[in-house]
Every structure is written in structure tokens, then in C-alpha cells.
Short mmCIF file of N, CA and C in Angstrom, two decimals:
data_model
loop_
_atom_site.label_atom_id
_atom_site.label_comp_id
_atom_site.label_asym_id
_atom_site.label_seq_id
_atom_site.Cartn_x
_atom_site.Cartn_y
_atom_site.Cartn_z
N TYR A 12 0.86 -1.12 -0.12
CA TYR A 12 -0.04 0.04 0.09
C TYR A 12 0.96 1.19 -0.03
N TYR A 13 0.58 2.11 -0.82
CA TYR A 13 1.30 3.44 -0.98
C TYR A 13 0.39 4.64 -0.37
N SER A 14 0.98 5.44 0.40
CA SER A 14 0.20 6.45 0.95
C SER A 14 0.10 7.68 0.03
N ASP A 15 0.92 7.75 -0.97
CA ASP A 15 0.79 8.89 -1.92
C ASP A 15 -0.45 8.83 -2.83
N SER A 16 -1.18 9.77 -2.98
CA SER A 16 -2.36 9.74 -3.84
C SER A 16 -2.18 9.34 -5.20
N CYS A 17 -0.88 9.61 -5.64
CA CYS A 17 -0.56 9.14 -7.03
C CYS A 17 -0.77 7.68 -7.22
N PHE A 18 -0.68 6.93 -6.27
CA PHE A 18 -0.57 5.51 -6.48
C PHE A 18 -2.07 4.85 -6.23
N ASN A 19 -3.14 5.70 -6.20
CA ASN A 19 -4.49 5.17 -6.08
C ASN A 19 -4.73 4.03 -5.14
N GLY A 20 -4.27 4.28 -3.83
CA GLY A 20 -4.64 3.36 -2.91
C GLY A 20 -3.86 2.03 -3.12
N GLY A 21 -2.70 2.00 -3.73
CA GLY A 21 -1.89 0.95 -4.00
C GLY A 21 -2.32 -0.01 -5.19
N VAL A 22 -3.17 0.48 -5.92
CA VAL A 22 -3.75 -0.14 -7.11
C VAL A 22 -3.55 0.72 -8.40
N TRP A 23 -2.72 0.46 -9.31
CA TRP A 23 -2.66 1.21 -10.57
C TRP A 23 -2.16 0.36 -11.68
N LYS A 24 -2.21 1.00 -12.93
CA LYS A 24 -1.84 0.36 -14.16
C LYS A 24 -0.72 1.04 -14.84
N GLU A 25 0.32 0.41 -15.54
CA GLU A 25 1.22 1.14 -16.15
C GLU A 25 1.23 0.54 -17.70
N TYR A 26 1.49 1.48 -18.63
CA TYR A 26 1.44 0.94 -20.00
C TYR A 26 2.78 1.18 -20.61
N ALA A 27 3.20 0.34 -21.63
CA ALA A 27 4.53 0.54 -22.23
C ALA A 27 4.12 -0.01 -23.80
N LYS A 28 5.08 0.50 -24.69
CA LYS A 28 5.08 -0.21 -26.02
C LYS A 28 6.42 -0.22 -26.36
N GLY A 29 6.74 -1.25 -27.38
CA GLY A 29 8.13 -1.36 -27.87
C GLY A 29 8.18 -2.77 -28.58
N VAL A 30 9.37 -3.33 -28.51
CA VAL A 30 9.75 -4.57 -29.25
C VAL A 30 10.23 -5.52 -28.30
N TYR A 31 10.26 -6.79 -28.68
CA TYR A 31 10.85 -7.89 -27.89
C TYR A 31 11.63 -8.74 -28.82
N ALA A 32 12.49 -9.48 -28.23
CA ALA A 32 13.39 -10.45 -28.74
C ALA A 32 13.55 -11.77 -27.99
N VAL A 33 13.56 -12.89 -28.53
CA VAL A 33 13.74 -14.03 -27.88
C VAL A 33 15.09 -14.62 -28.27
N ARG A 34 15.97 -14.89 -27.41
CA ARG A 34 17.29 -15.54 -27.80
C ARG A 34 17.52 -16.67 -26.83
N ALA A 35 17.60 -17.99 -27.34
CA ALA A 35 17.88 -19.10 -26.52
C ALA A 35 16.70 -19.13 -25.50
N ASP A 36 16.99 -19.02 -24.21
CA ASP A 36 16.12 -19.41 -23.18
C ASP A 36 15.67 -17.87 -22.57
N SER A 37 15.77 -16.92 -23.27
CA SER A 37 15.63 -15.47 -22.65
C SER A 37 14.67 -14.64 -23.49
N LEU A 38 13.90 -13.77 -22.75
CA LEU A 38 13.08 -12.85 -23.36
C LEU A 38 13.56 -11.42 -23.19
N PHE A 39 13.78 -10.59 -24.02
CA PHE A 39 14.06 -9.11 -23.94
C PHE A 39 13.03 -8.22 -24.35
N LEU A 40 12.54 -7.28 -23.36
CA LEU A 40 11.73 -6.21 -23.76
C LEU A 40 12.27 -4.94 -23.79
N GLU A 41 12.00 -4.10 -24.77
CA GLU A 41 12.69 -2.76 -24.85
C GLU A 41 11.53 -1.84 -25.49
N GLY A 42 11.34 -0.68 -24.83
CA GLY A 42 10.40 0.16 -25.19
C GLY A 42 10.35 1.45 -24.36
N THR A 43 9.20 2.15 -24.24
CA THR A 43 8.99 3.38 -23.60
C THR A 43 7.61 3.26 -22.83
N PHE A 44 7.63 3.81 -21.64
CA PHE A 44 6.27 3.97 -20.72
C PHE A 44 5.46 4.85 -21.70
N THR A 45 4.15 4.49 -21.54
CA THR A 45 3.07 5.45 -22.34
C THR A 45 1.93 5.72 -21.39
N LYS A 46 1.02 6.58 -21.93
CA LYS A 46 -0.27 6.76 -21.28
C LYS A 46 -1.15 5.61 -21.82
N ALA A 47 -2.43 5.58 -21.15
CA ALA A 47 -3.39 4.48 -21.42
C ALA A 47 -3.69 4.43 -23.06
N ASN A 48 -3.50 5.51 -23.69
CA ASN A 48 -3.80 5.67 -25.07
C ASN A 48 -2.44 5.30 -25.91
N TYR A 49 -1.40 4.79 -25.28
CA TYR A 49 -0.13 4.44 -25.91
C TYR A 49 0.57 5.63 -26.58
N LYS A 50 0.24 6.78 -26.23
CA LYS A 50 0.99 7.97 -26.55
C LYS A 50 2.18 8.12 -25.64
N GLN A 51 3.40 8.53 -26.11
CA GLN A 51 4.56 8.69 -25.29
C GLN A 51 4.15 9.47 -23.83
N LYS A 52 4.80 8.98 -22.73
CA LYS A 52 4.63 9.53 -21.48
C LYS A 52 5.99 10.22 -21.08
N VAL A 53 5.86 11.58 -20.88
CA VAL A 53 7.11 12.22 -20.49
C VAL A 53 7.10 12.52 -19.13
N SER A 54 5.97 12.72 -18.39
CA SER A 54 5.94 13.07 -17.02
C SER A 54 4.56 12.60 -16.42
N GLY A 55 4.50 12.73 -15.03
CA GLY A 55 3.24 12.24 -14.46
C GLY A 55 3.65 11.22 -13.33
N CYS A 56 2.51 10.60 -12.91
CA CYS A 56 2.58 9.53 -11.91
C CYS A 56 3.40 8.26 -12.44
N TYR A 57 3.85 7.41 -11.62
CA TYR A 57 4.45 6.12 -11.95
C TYR A 57 5.70 6.39 -12.82
N GLN A 58 6.04 5.36 -13.54
CA GLN A 58 7.35 5.33 -14.19
C GLN A 58 7.24 6.19 -15.61
N THR A 59 8.22 6.80 -16.05
CA THR A 59 8.31 7.45 -17.36
C THR A 59 9.71 7.10 -18.06
N GLY A 60 9.67 7.34 -19.36
CA GLY A 60 10.89 7.16 -20.05
C GLY A 60 11.04 5.60 -20.55
N ARG A 61 12.24 5.23 -20.59
CA ARG A 61 12.59 3.95 -21.17
C ARG A 61 12.17 2.79 -20.36
N PHE A 62 11.76 1.75 -21.06
CA PHE A 62 11.35 0.39 -20.41
C PHE A 62 12.22 -0.63 -20.96
N SER A 63 12.95 -1.30 -20.15
CA SER A 63 13.81 -2.47 -20.42
C SER A 63 13.85 -3.58 -19.42
N LYS A 64 13.44 -4.69 -19.74
CA LYS A 64 13.25 -5.79 -18.98
C LYS A 64 13.86 -7.05 -19.58
N SER A 65 14.39 -8.00 -18.87
CA SER A 65 14.93 -9.28 -19.37
C SER A 65 14.42 -10.33 -18.52
N PHE A 66 13.97 -11.40 -19.03
CA PHE A 66 13.36 -12.60 -18.47
C PHE A 66 14.07 -13.94 -18.88
N LEU A 67 14.01 -14.93 -17.95
CA LEU A 67 14.38 -16.34 -18.26
C LEU A 67 13.15 -16.94 -18.61
N ILE A 68 13.04 -17.68 -19.73
CA ILE A 68 11.84 -18.31 -20.03
C ILE A 68 11.86 -19.77 -19.38
N LYS A 69 11.09 -20.00 -18.26
CA LYS A 69 11.04 -21.29 -17.61
C LYS A 69 10.18 -22.31 -18.37
N SER A 70 9.09 -21.88 -18.86
CA SER A 70 8.32 -22.83 -19.81
C SER A 70 7.54 -21.97 -20.67
N ALA A 71 7.11 -22.62 -21.72
CA ALA A 71 6.25 -21.91 -22.73
C ALA A 71 5.22 -22.86 -23.30
N LYS A 72 4.03 -22.87 -23.19
CA LYS A 72 2.92 -23.53 -23.66
C LYS A 72 2.01 -22.76 -24.62
N PRO A 73 1.14 -23.14 -25.31
CA PRO A 73 0.27 -22.31 -26.10
C PRO A 73 -0.81 -21.32 -25.38
N GLU A 74 -1.02 -21.84 -24.08
CA GLU A 74 -2.00 -21.04 -23.40
C GLU A 74 -1.26 -20.36 -22.09
N SER A 75 0.07 -20.46 -21.97
CA SER A 75 0.72 -20.01 -20.75
C SER A 75 2.18 -19.86 -20.88
N VAL A 76 2.77 -18.77 -20.26
CA VAL A 76 4.21 -18.78 -20.36
C VAL A 76 4.64 -18.47 -18.84
N GLN A 77 5.77 -19.13 -18.44
CA GLN A 77 6.28 -18.83 -17.17
C GLN A 77 7.75 -18.23 -17.30
N LEU A 78 7.68 -16.97 -16.62
CA LEU A 78 9.14 -16.20 -16.76
C LEU A 78 9.68 -15.96 -15.49
N GLU A 79 10.98 -15.64 -15.35
CA GLU A 79 11.67 -15.35 -14.14
C GLU A 79 12.46 -14.17 -14.58
N SER A 80 12.35 -13.12 -13.72
CA SER A 80 12.96 -11.78 -14.09
C SER A 80 14.52 -12.04 -13.75
N ILE A 81 15.25 -11.48 -14.71
CA ILE A 81 16.58 -11.66 -14.47
C ILE A 81 17.25 -10.70 -13.45
N SER A 82 16.55 -9.45 -13.33
CA SER A 82 17.04 -8.37 -12.42
C SER A 82 16.68 -8.73 -10.95
N ASP A 83 15.55 -9.39 -10.65
CA ASP A 83 15.18 -9.65 -9.26
C ASP A 83 14.74 -11.07 -8.95
N GLN A 84 14.72 -11.86 -9.99
CA GLN A 84 14.33 -13.24 -9.68
C GLN A 84 12.95 -13.60 -9.35
N ARG A 85 12.05 -12.56 -9.64
CA ARG A 85 10.61 -12.71 -9.29
C ARG A 85 10.05 -13.53 -10.50
N ASP A 86 9.05 -14.52 -10.14
CA ASP A 86 8.29 -15.29 -11.18
C ASP A 86 7.18 -14.31 -11.69
N LEU A 87 6.99 -14.66 -12.95
CA LEU A 87 5.80 -13.91 -13.70
C LEU A 87 5.22 -15.00 -14.42
N ASN A 88 3.87 -15.26 -14.28
CA ASN A 88 3.11 -16.26 -15.01
C ASN A 88 2.09 -15.46 -15.84
N LEU A 89 2.17 -15.78 -17.26
CA LEU A 89 1.29 -15.15 -18.17
C LEU A 89 0.36 -16.12 -18.72
N ASN A 90 -0.88 -15.86 -18.66
CA ASN A 90 -1.90 -16.83 -19.19
C ASN A 90 -2.79 -16.05 -20.21
N LEU A 91 -3.08 -16.85 -21.36
CA LEU A 91 -3.90 -16.34 -22.43
C LEU A 91 -5.29 -16.17 -21.88
N LYS A 92 -5.84 -14.81 -22.04
CA LYS A 92 -7.23 -14.46 -21.70
C LYS A 92 -8.27 -14.62 -22.74
N GLU A 93 -7.67 -14.23 -24.05
CA GLU A 93 -8.56 -14.14 -25.19
C GLU A 93 -7.57 -14.02 -26.43
N ARG A 94 -8.04 -14.90 -27.34
CA ARG A 94 -7.44 -14.96 -28.69
C ARG A 94 -7.99 -13.84 -29.61
N ILE A 95 -7.08 -13.08 -30.19
CA ILE A 95 -7.49 -11.98 -31.16
C ILE A 95 -6.77 -12.23 -32.38
N ILE A 96 -7.34 -11.39 -33.43
CA ILE A 96 -6.68 -11.53 -34.79
C ILE A 96 -6.43 -9.94 -35.12
N CYS A 97 -5.18 -9.65 -35.40
CA CYS A 97 -4.72 -8.35 -35.76
C CYS A 97 -4.99 -8.11 -37.10
N GLU A 98 -5.74 -7.00 -37.42
CA GLU A 98 -5.97 -6.71 -38.86
C GLU A 98 -5.07 -5.37 -39.27
N GLN A 99 -4.09 -5.64 -40.09
CA GLN A 99 -3.14 -4.58 -40.50
C GLN A 99 -4.10 -3.46 -41.20
N LYS A 100 -3.71 -2.19 -40.91
CA LYS A 100 -4.31 -1.20 -41.69
C LYS A 100 -3.03 -0.31 -42.25
N GLU A 101 -3.40 0.38 -43.38
CA GLU A 101 -2.37 1.10 -43.95
C GLU A 101 -2.10 2.37 -43.14
N LEU A 102 -0.92 2.83 -43.13
CA LEU A 102 -0.48 4.13 -42.29
C LEU A 102 -1.03 5.32 -42.89
#
């Protein structure tokens, strides 16, 4: 729980956009923190600027992925919630 009003009673969301790379058993994420509309976030509550994370891939299945953060060894379990189809649009 965070007392600062910026942290909404200890519950908040952060957004980032960028690219990823998988090499051997590792996942690398590089990007920038954004607002909820995915436009660049240069100031405000929470984190701003560059986003860079690395994970060890412990297991990968079609419905789930288990990761371990390389920086702090915390586990991260990702589960598929909904399948979507991306439709490309002209720029």
C-alpha cells in the first residue's frame, strides 16, 4: 500500500510499447512507458521514459508462459485470456 495519492490506494496500471526479442531461453523487452492511449509519457505519476526488462523463459505452452525476472528473480506467470486477430491497416 502506498500513501501517496498518485498510487491510487496501492492499485494502478502502467502501459508500455516497444519490441521484444527471444534468444535461446531469454526474453528481452525494450520500449517506452506510455499513457493509456499508448502515446509517449514524458511526465506524471508512476514510471516514465525507457522500459527495459529481461526474463528467463522457464516454460512456454500455447496457453501460458512462465518467466523469471533476470534483475530480481521474481516469477511472472502469463496466461492467455482471449485470442485476437490483428488486422493490418495502412499508415
